[in-house]
Amino acid sequence: MAVFTGAGVAIVTPFKENGEVNYEKFAELLEFQIKEGTDAVIVCGTTGEASTLTHEEHLDVIKYCVEKVNGRIPVIAGTGSNCTQTATYLSIEAEKYGVDALLTVTPYYNKATQKGLFNHFKAIADSVKVPVILYNVPSRTGCNILPETVVKLCTEVENIVGVKEASGNISQVMKLMSLAEGRVDLYSGNDDQIVPLLALGGKGVISVLSNVAPKETHDICEKYFQGDVAGSRDLQLKAIELCDALFCEVNPIPVKKALNLMNMEAGPLRMPLSDMDEANVPRLEKAMKSFGIL
């Protein structure tokens, strides 16, 4: 069984103006997601600004998320690091809090070889019992996990179950799924490629778009699974302008701005991220209005 099928939100971490985590607003965001039909919560990922959370904050946010969600939908904790020891530590601690799975990104900056990637992910997975989903996002990490390595990990390591694929390379994903033989749970890591990856056998999406349009993102997946491919495709195409606007600057700058425009009070970003360029705000507002969420 897959950890989840459908739309999992890569949820933002709201901050107060003084920079502290705003747990009151985080609770509101979680309730909004569950009410609107989101199928899973991915906490402390890229969109959650995990790279600027201290280890203590990182684990506190995961623990709080698990407690607030309280088993209503799966909670997947981002516990990746470019240091295997750190990723292992975060994973062990997150498991103690009762997460349903872990999301572990390829090591950034180090640029490990495929052998190094295999050993890194195996070490993390061997330290826990919960399922592990790999995260491939070479545009951010400078490191691409090849299809052969993904399949080897999902075959040889019992609790490595799938991959969030955000390479944007459809040919690479096709190669992966041609080798997988049902052993790899595939999740789209790009909101503008949900339907194409579902067509290749994907289980769903780990989504930025879901932060502001949870019902619609869920429906893209649900319609596809129910056989309404045309309806799924139409929703995907309708969302393209909004997807583009949400990535007109580095994530999560635009999505936090979008939530603030919706009066969801996601708060500021942590440095080195900066507020959205004012020149891009009208584009985001236009896309949100066109999509019907503003």
mmCIF file of C-alpha atoms in Angstrom:
data_model
loop_
_atom_site.group_PDB
_atom_site.id
_atom_site.type_symbol
_atom_site.label_atom_id
_atom_site.label_comp_id
_atom_site.label_asym_id
_atom_site.label_seq_id
_atom_site.Cartn_x
_atom_site.Cartn_y
_atom_site.Cartn_z
ATOM 1 C CA MET A 1 0.000 0.000 0.000
ATOM 2 C CA ALA A 2 1.207 3.486 -0.870
ATOM 3 C CA VAL A 3 1.793 5.930 1.982
ATOM 4 C CA PHE A 4 -0.923 8.019 0.342
ATOM 5 C CA THR A 5 -2.600 8.534 -2.996
ATOM 6 C CA GLY A 6 -3.751 11.907 -4.280
ATOM 7 C CA ALA A 7 -2.582 15.367 -3.303
ATOM 8 C CA GLY A 8 -0.181 15.855 -0.421
ATOM 9 C CA VAL A 9 0.474 19.459 0.556
ATOM 10 C CA ALA A 10 4.079 20.542 1.025
ATOM 11 C CA ILE A 11 2.910 22.896 3.724
ATOM 12 C CA VAL A 12 4.489 26.248 4.561
ATOM 13 C CA THR A 13 5.793 27.040 8.024
ATOM 14 C CA PRO A 14 4.152 30.284 9.166
ATOM 15 C CA PHE A 15 6.291 32.729 11.106
ATOM 16 C CA LYS A 16 5.527 35.653 13.354
ATOM 17 C CA GLU A 17 6.969 39.067 12.517
ATOM 18 C CA ASN A 18 9.706 38.445 15.107
ATOM 19 C CA GLY A 19 10.737 35.283 13.231
ATOM 20 C CA GLU A 20 9.325 32.702 15.620
ATOM 21 C CA VAL A 21 7.211 29.817 14.354
ATOM 22 C CA ASN A 22 3.553 30.808 14.506
ATOM 23 C CA TYR A 23 1.930 27.639 15.813
ATOM 24 C CA GLU A 24 -1.531 29.203 16.078
ATOM 25 C CA LYS A 25 -1.549 29.982 12.349
ATOM 26 C CA PHE A 26 0.038 26.623 11.554
ATOM 27 C CA ALA A 27 -2.914 24.912 13.248
ATOM 28 C CA GLU A 28 -5.315 26.997 11.130
ATOM 29 C CA LEU A 29 -3.480 26.051 7.932
ATOM 30 C CA LEU A 30 -3.626 22.363 8.852
ATOM 31 C CA GLU A 31 -7.366 22.553 9.535
ATOM 32 C CA PHE A 32 -7.924 24.368 6.232
ATOM 33 C CA GLN A 33 -6.053 21.632 4.364
ATOM 34 C CA ILE A 34 -7.956 18.780 6.003
ATOM 35 C CA LYS A 35 -11.325 20.518 5.530
ATOM 36 C CA GLU A 36 -10.600 21.024 1.813
ATOM 37 C CA GLY A 37 -9.753 17.374 1.177
ATOM 38 C CA THR A 38 -5.963 17.247 1.101
ATOM 39 C CA ASP A 39 -4.812 13.625 1.208
ATOM 40 C CA ALA A 40 -1.570 14.048 3.208
ATOM 41 C CA VAL A 41 0.602 16.703 4.857
ATOM 42 C CA ILE A 42 4.304 16.956 4.120
ATOM 43 C CA VAL A 43 5.839 19.012 6.908
ATOM 44 C CA CYS A 44 9.289 20.619 7.050
ATOM 45 C CA GLY A 45 10.094 20.255 3.383
ATOM 46 C CA THR A 46 11.501 22.871 1.024
ATOM 47 C CA THR A 47 8.230 24.814 1.102
ATOM 48 C CA GLY A 48 8.314 24.645 4.903
ATOM 49 C CA GLU A 49 11.700 26.419 4.937
ATOM 50 C CA ALA A 50 13.260 23.485 6.779
ATOM 51 C CA SER A 51 16.749 24.630 5.815
ATOM 52 C CA THR A 52 16.417 27.700 8.067
ATOM 53 C CA LEU A 53 14.810 25.947 11.022
ATOM 54 C CA THR A 54 17.063 24.947 13.881
ATOM 55 C CA HIS A 55 17.068 21.222 14.643
ATOM 56 C CA GLU A 56 14.932 21.940 17.708
ATOM 57 C CA GLU A 57 12.410 23.965 15.697
ATOM 58 C CA HIS A 58 12.397 21.374 12.923
ATOM 59 C CA LEU A 59 11.456 18.594 15.314
ATOM 60 C CA ASP A 60 9.007 20.761 17.266
ATOM 61 C CA VAL A 61 7.119 21.615 14.057
ATOM 62 C CA ILE A 62 6.947 17.933 13.096
ATOM 63 C CA LYS A 63 5.715 16.949 16.561
ATOM 64 C CA TYR A 64 3.100 19.717 16.575
ATOM 65 C CA CYS A 65 1.885 18.717 13.106
ATOM 66 C CA VAL A 66 1.457 15.062 14.100
ATOM 67 C CA GLU A 67 -0.460 16.028 17.227
ATOM 68 C CA LYS A 68 -2.777 18.465 15.433
ATOM 69 C CA VAL A 69 -3.509 16.187 12.485
ATOM 70 C CA ASN A 70 -4.154 13.386 14.990
ATOM 71 C CA GLY A 71 -4.308 10.548 12.466
ATOM 72 C CA ARG A 72 -6.892 12.153 10.181
ATOM 73 C CA ILE A 73 -4.556 12.027 7.180
ATOM 74 C CA PRO A 74 -0.955 10.814 6.826
ATOM 75 C CA VAL A 75 1.850 13.094 7.995
ATOM 76 C CA ILE A 76 5.149 12.813 6.144
ATOM 77 C CA ALA A 77 8.135 14.558 7.695
ATOM 78 C CA GLY A 78 10.926 16.100 5.688
ATOM 79 C CA THR A 79 14.117 14.914 7.362
ATOM 80 C CA GLY A 80 16.667 15.271 4.596
ATOM 81 C CA SER A 81 20.116 16.776 4.928
ATOM 82 C CA ASN A 82 23.381 16.838 3.018
ATOM 83 C CA CYS A 83 24.880 15.213 6.119
ATOM 84 C CA THR A 84 23.860 11.564 6.495
ATOM 85 C CA GLN A 85 24.318 11.705 10.266
ATOM 86 C CA THR A 86 21.993 14.709 10.563
ATOM 87 C CA ALA A 87 19.355 13.175 8.293
ATOM 88 C CA THR A 88 19.489 9.969 10.316
ATOM 89 C CA TYR A 89 19.109 11.855 13.597
ATOM 90 C CA LEU A 90 16.117 13.852 12.338
ATOM 91 C CA SER A 91 14.537 10.697 10.936
ATOM 92 C CA ILE A 92 14.890 8.736 14.172
ATOM 93 C CA GLU A 93 13.404 11.591 16.194
ATOM 94 C CA ALA A 94 10.528 12.164 13.731
ATOM 95 C CA GLU A 95 9.640 8.480 13.876
ATOM 96 C CA LYS A 96 9.293 8.756 17.655
ATOM 97 C CA TYR A 97 6.578 11.394 17.185
ATOM 98 C CA GLY A 98 4.437 9.037 15.122
ATOM 99 C CA VAL A 99 4.918 10.278 11.546
ATOM 100 C CA ASP A 100 3.555 8.006 8.836
ATOM 101 C CA ALA A 101 6.579 8.352 6.557
ATOM 102 C CA LEU A 102 9.688 10.389 5.838
ATOM 103 C CA LEU A 103 10.701 12.470 2.824
ATOM 104 C CA THR A 104 14.466 12.607 2.315
ATOM 105 C CA VAL A 105 16.056 14.860 -0.273
ATOM 106 C CA THR A 106 19.221 14.066 -2.208
ATOM 107 C CA PRO A 107 22.278 15.557 -0.461
ATOM 108 C CA TYR A 108 22.871 19.102 -1.688
ATOM 109 C CA TYR A 109 26.260 20.782 -2.248
ATOM 110 C CA ASN A 110 28.201 17.553 -1.616
ATOM 111 C CA LYS A 111 27.019 16.212 -5.018
ATOM 112 C CA ALA A 112 27.344 12.552 -4.095
ATOM 113 C CA THR A 113 27.911 9.822 -6.675
ATOM 114 C CA GLN A 114 25.154 7.269 -7.311
ATOM 115 C CA LYS A 115 27.007 4.888 -4.995
ATOM 116 C CA GLY A 116 27.121 7.614 -2.352
ATOM 117 C CA LEU A 117 23.411 8.309 -2.802
ATOM 118 C CA PHE A 118 22.562 4.626 -2.379
ATOM 119 C CA ASN A 119 24.600 4.379 0.827
ATOM 120 C CA HIS A 120 23.186 7.673 2.156
ATOM 121 C CA PHE A 121 19.546 6.706 1.701
ATOM 122 C CA LYS A 122 20.097 3.141 2.880
ATOM 123 C CA ALA A 123 21.714 4.392 6.092
ATOM 124 C CA ILE A 124 18.746 6.666 6.806
ATOM 125 C CA ALA A 125 16.155 3.994 6.003
ATOM 126 C CA ASP A 126 17.964 1.361 8.054
ATOM 127 C CA SER A 127 17.761 3.608 11.123
ATOM 128 C CA VAL A 128 13.944 3.652 11.125
ATOM 129 C CA LYS A 129 10.978 1.391 10.426
ATOM 130 C CA VAL A 130 8.582 3.887 8.810
ATOM 131 C CA PRO A 131 8.411 4.179 5.001
ATOM 132 C CA VAL A 132 10.852 6.501 3.272
ATOM 133 C CA ILE A 133 10.147 8.495 0.120
ATOM 134 C CA LEU A 134 13.153 9.781 -1.802
ATOM 135 C CA TYR A 135 13.115 13.356 -3.104
ATOM 136 C CA ASN A 136 14.830 14.185 -6.377
ATOM 137 C CA VAL A 137 15.083 17.921 -7.120
ATOM 138 C CA PRO A 138 18.357 18.513 -8.993
ATOM 139 C CA SER A 139 17.570 22.176 -9.718
ATOM 140 C CA ARG A 140 17.978 22.849 -5.995
ATOM 141 C CA THR A 141 20.507 20.243 -4.929
ATOM 142 C CA GLY A 142 22.835 20.009 -7.929
ATOM 143 C CA CYS A 143 22.447 16.248 -7.621
ATOM 144 C CA ASN A 144 20.287 13.919 -9.723
ATOM 145 C CA ILE A 145 19.347 10.453 -8.516
ATOM 146 C CA LEU A 146 19.188 8.250 -11.585
ATOM 147 C CA PRO A 147 16.292 5.871 -12.317
ATOM 148 C CA GLU A 148 18.496 2.821 -11.819
ATOM 149 C CA THR A 149 19.481 4.030 -8.337
ATOM 150 C CA VAL A 150 15.874 4.731 -7.334
ATOM 151 C CA VAL A 151 14.803 1.251 -8.426
ATOM 152 C CA LYS A 152 17.774 -0.364 -6.669
ATOM 153 C CA LEU A 153 16.905 1.434 -3.422
ATOM 154 C CA CYS A 154 13.207 0.555 -3.627
ATOM 155 C CA THR A 155 14.111 -3.063 -4.401
ATOM 156 C CA GLU A 156 16.893 -3.680 -1.910
ATOM 157 C CA VAL A 157 15.830 -1.523 1.057
ATOM 158 C CA GLU A 158 12.535 -2.741 2.466
ATOM 159 C CA ASN A 159 11.147 0.565 3.745
ATOM 160 C CA ILE A 160 12.198 2.788 0.824
ATOM 161 C CA VAL A 161 8.958 2.867 -1.076
ATOM 162 C CA GLY A 162 9.013 5.624 -3.669
ATOM 163 C CA VAL A 163 10.196 8.958 -4.960
ATOM 164 C CA LYS A 164 9.032 12.516 -5.251
ATOM 165 C CA GLU A 165 10.234 13.343 -8.753
ATOM 166 C CA ALA A 166 10.874 17.047 -9.321
ATOM 167 C CA SER A 167 13.526 16.827 -12.019
ATOM 168 C CA GLY A 168 11.013 18.038 -14.587
ATOM 169 C CA ASN A 169 12.508 15.508 -16.991
ATOM 170 C CA ILE A 170 9.606 13.441 -18.287
ATOM 171 C CA SER A 171 11.964 11.184 -20.229
ATOM 172 C CA GLN A 172 13.828 10.356 -17.019
ATOM 173 C CA VAL A 173 10.548 9.590 -15.242
ATOM 174 C CA MET A 174 9.481 7.344 -18.128
ATOM 175 C CA LYS A 175 12.787 5.477 -17.840
ATOM 176 C CA LEU A 176 12.250 5.133 -14.083
ATOM 177 C CA MET A 177 8.764 3.686 -14.469
ATOM 178 C CA SER A 178 9.861 1.348 -17.253
ATOM 179 C CA LEU A 179 12.408 -0.140 -14.829
ATOM 180 C CA ALA A 180 10.224 -0.007 -11.710
ATOM 181 C CA GLU A 181 7.912 -2.971 -12.402
ATOM 182 C CA GLY A 182 5.561 -1.767 -9.687
ATOM 183 C CA ARG A 183 8.252 -1.391 -7.034
ATOM 184 C CA VAL A 184 8.357 2.440 -6.961
ATOM 185 C CA ASP A 185 5.556 4.709 -5.738
ATOM 186 C CA LEU A 186 5.885 7.799 -7.914
ATOM 187 C CA TYR A 187 4.797 11.273 -6.785
ATOM 188 C CA SER A 188 5.017 14.368 -8.930
ATOM 189 C CA GLY A 189 7.139 17.093 -7.382
ATOM 190 C CA ASN A 190 5.976 19.628 -9.974
ATOM 191 C CA ASP A 191 2.442 21.008 -9.921
ATOM 192 C CA ASP A 192 2.461 21.599 -13.677
ATOM 193 C CA GLN A 193 3.142 17.898 -14.341
ATOM 194 C CA ILE A 194 0.611 16.121 -12.137
ATOM 195 C CA VAL A 195 -1.441 14.569 -14.927
ATOM 196 C CA PRO A 196 1.563 13.473 -17.033
ATOM 197 C CA LEU A 197 3.048 11.628 -14.054
ATOM 198 C CA LEU A 198 -0.300 10.080 -13.112
ATOM 199 C CA ALA A 199 -0.443 8.804 -16.688
ATOM 200 C CA LEU A 200 2.897 7.078 -16.102
ATOM 201 C CA GLY A 201 1.541 5.307 -13.028
ATOM 202 C CA GLY A 202 2.036 7.988 -10.408
ATOM 203 C CA LYS A 203 0.303 7.813 -7.030
ATOM 204 C CA GLY A 204 -0.211 11.561 -6.730
ATOM 205 C CA VAL A 205 1.606 14.819 -6.090
ATOM 206 C CA ILE A 206 3.529 16.481 -3.280
ATOM 207 C CA SER A 207 2.289 19.954 -3.967
ATOM 208 C CA VAL A 208 3.002 23.637 -3.441
ATOM 209 C CA LEU A 209 -0.238 24.534 -5.237
ATOM 210 C CA SER A 210 -2.196 22.661 -2.545
ATOM 211 C CA ASN A 211 -1.302 25.379 -0.037
ATOM 212 C CA VAL A 212 -3.659 27.786 -1.793
ATOM 213 C CA ALA A 213 -5.900 25.432 -3.808
ATOM 214 C CA PRO A 214 -6.162 22.172 -1.843
ATOM 215 C CA LYS A 215 -9.550 21.056 -3.157
ATOM 216 C CA GLU A 216 -8.627 21.626 -6.788
ATOM 217 C CA THR A 217 -5.274 19.862 -6.442
ATOM 218 C CA HIS A 218 -6.998 16.919 -4.781
ATOM 219 C CA ASP A 219 -9.573 16.898 -7.561
ATOM 220 C CA ILE A 220 -6.931 16.756 -10.308
ATOM 221 C CA CYS A 221 -5.813 13.448 -8.828
ATOM 222 C CA GLU A 222 -9.215 12.137 -7.819
ATOM 223 C CA LYS A 223 -10.787 12.765 -11.228
ATOM 224 C CA TYR A 224 -7.895 10.937 -12.873
ATOM 225 C CA PHE A 225 -8.210 7.958 -10.539
ATOM 226 C CA GLN A 226 -11.965 7.820 -11.152
ATOM 227 C CA GLY A 227 -11.421 7.623 -14.906
ATOM 228 C CA ASP A 228 -12.347 11.226 -15.681
ATOM 229 C CA VAL A 229 -9.086 11.917 -17.494
ATOM 230 C CA ALA A 230 -10.564 14.833 -19.437
ATOM 231 C CA GLY A 231 -11.794 16.482 -16.237
ATOM 232 C CA SER A 232 -8.418 15.960 -14.578
ATOM 233 C CA ARG A 233 -6.616 17.367 -17.598
ATOM 234 C CA ASP A 234 -8.887 20.415 -17.740
ATOM 235 C CA LEU A 235 -8.222 21.237 -14.088
ATOM 236 C CA GLN A 236 -4.481 20.779 -14.628
ATOM 237 C CA LEU A 237 -4.512 23.140 -17.603
ATOM 238 C CA LYS A 238 -6.623 25.676 -15.725
ATOM 239 C CA ALA A 239 -3.973 25.687 -12.969
ATOM 240 C CA ILE A 240 -0.975 26.284 -15.243
ATOM 241 C CA GLU A 241 -1.047 30.093 -15.013
ATOM 242 C CA LEU A 242 -1.248 29.879 -11.219
ATOM 243 C CA CYS A 243 1.518 27.254 -11.086
ATOM 244 C CA ASP A 244 3.750 29.518 -13.168
ATOM 245 C CA ALA A 245 3.024 32.472 -10.889
ATOM 246 C CA LEU A 246 3.771 30.393 -7.780
ATOM 247 C CA PHE A 247 7.221 29.693 -9.195
ATOM 248 C CA CYS A 248 8.009 33.087 -10.745
ATOM 249 C CA GLU A 249 10.411 33.508 -7.819
ATOM 250 C CA VAL A 250 12.042 30.799 -5.756
ATOM 251 C CA ASN A 251 9.618 28.695 -3.712
ATOM 252 C CA PRO A 252 8.203 29.421 -1.121
ATOM 253 C CA ILE A 253 8.376 33.191 -1.712
ATOM 254 C CA PRO A 254 5.297 33.385 -3.990
ATOM 255 C CA VAL A 255 3.161 30.834 -2.132
ATOM 256 C CA LYS A 256 3.661 32.628 1.176
ATOM 257 C CA LYS A 257 2.699 35.879 -0.524
ATOM 258 C CA ALA A 258 -0.375 34.147 -1.976
ATOM 259 C CA LEU A 259 -1.447 32.875 1.451
ATOM 260 C CA ASN A 260 -1.001 36.349 2.898
ATOM 261 C CA LEU A 261 -3.130 37.782 0.073
ATOM 262 C CA MET A 262 -5.793 35.239 1.093
ATOM 263 C CA ASN A 263 -5.559 36.561 4.697
ATOM 264 C CA MET A 264 -4.169 33.220 5.853
ATOM 265 C CA GLU A 265 -1.310 34.996 7.657
ATOM 266 C CA ALA A 266 1.620 32.782 6.701
ATOM 267 C CA GLY A 267 3.880 35.615 7.787
ATOM 268 C CA PRO A 268 7.356 36.554 6.594
ATOM 269 C CA LEU A 269 10.161 34.440 5.186
ATOM 270 C CA ARG A 270 13.434 33.651 6.861
ATOM 271 C CA MET A 271 16.647 34.997 5.382
ATOM 272 C CA PRO A 272 18.262 34.464 2.975
ATOM 273 C CA LEU A 273 14.814 34.400 1.326
ATOM 274 C CA SER A 274 13.311 37.842 0.867
ATOM 275 C CA ASP A 275 9.868 39.275 0.251
ATOM 276 C CA MET A 276 8.406 38.923 -3.228
ATOM 277 C CA ASP A 277 9.455 41.591 -5.696
ATOM 278 C CA GLU A 278 6.591 44.084 -5.942
ATOM 279 C CA ALA A 279 6.794 43.896 -9.739
ATOM 280 C CA ASN A 280 5.697 40.235 -9.572
ATOM 281 C CA VAL A 281 2.781 40.701 -7.181
ATOM 282 C CA PRO A 282 0.233 41.800 -9.840
ATOM 283 C CA ARG A 283 1.041 38.677 -11.858
ATOM 284 C CA LEU A 284 0.366 36.487 -8.833
ATOM 285 C CA GLU A 285 -2.840 38.350 -7.952
ATOM 286 C CA LYS A 286 -4.075 38.042 -11.547
ATOM 287 C CA ALA A 287 -3.437 34.294 -11.616
ATOM 288 C CA MET A 288 -5.163 33.817 -8.261
ATOM 289 C CA LYS A 289 -8.207 35.785 -9.390
ATOM 290 C CA SER A 290 -8.348 33.903 -12.685
ATOM 291 C CA PHE A 291 -8.273 30.603 -10.775
ATOM 292 C CA GLY A 292 -10.983 31.803 -8.412
ATOM 293 C CA ILE A 293 -9.123 31.824 -5.108
ATOM 294 C CA LEU A 294 -8.853 35.596 -4.649
#
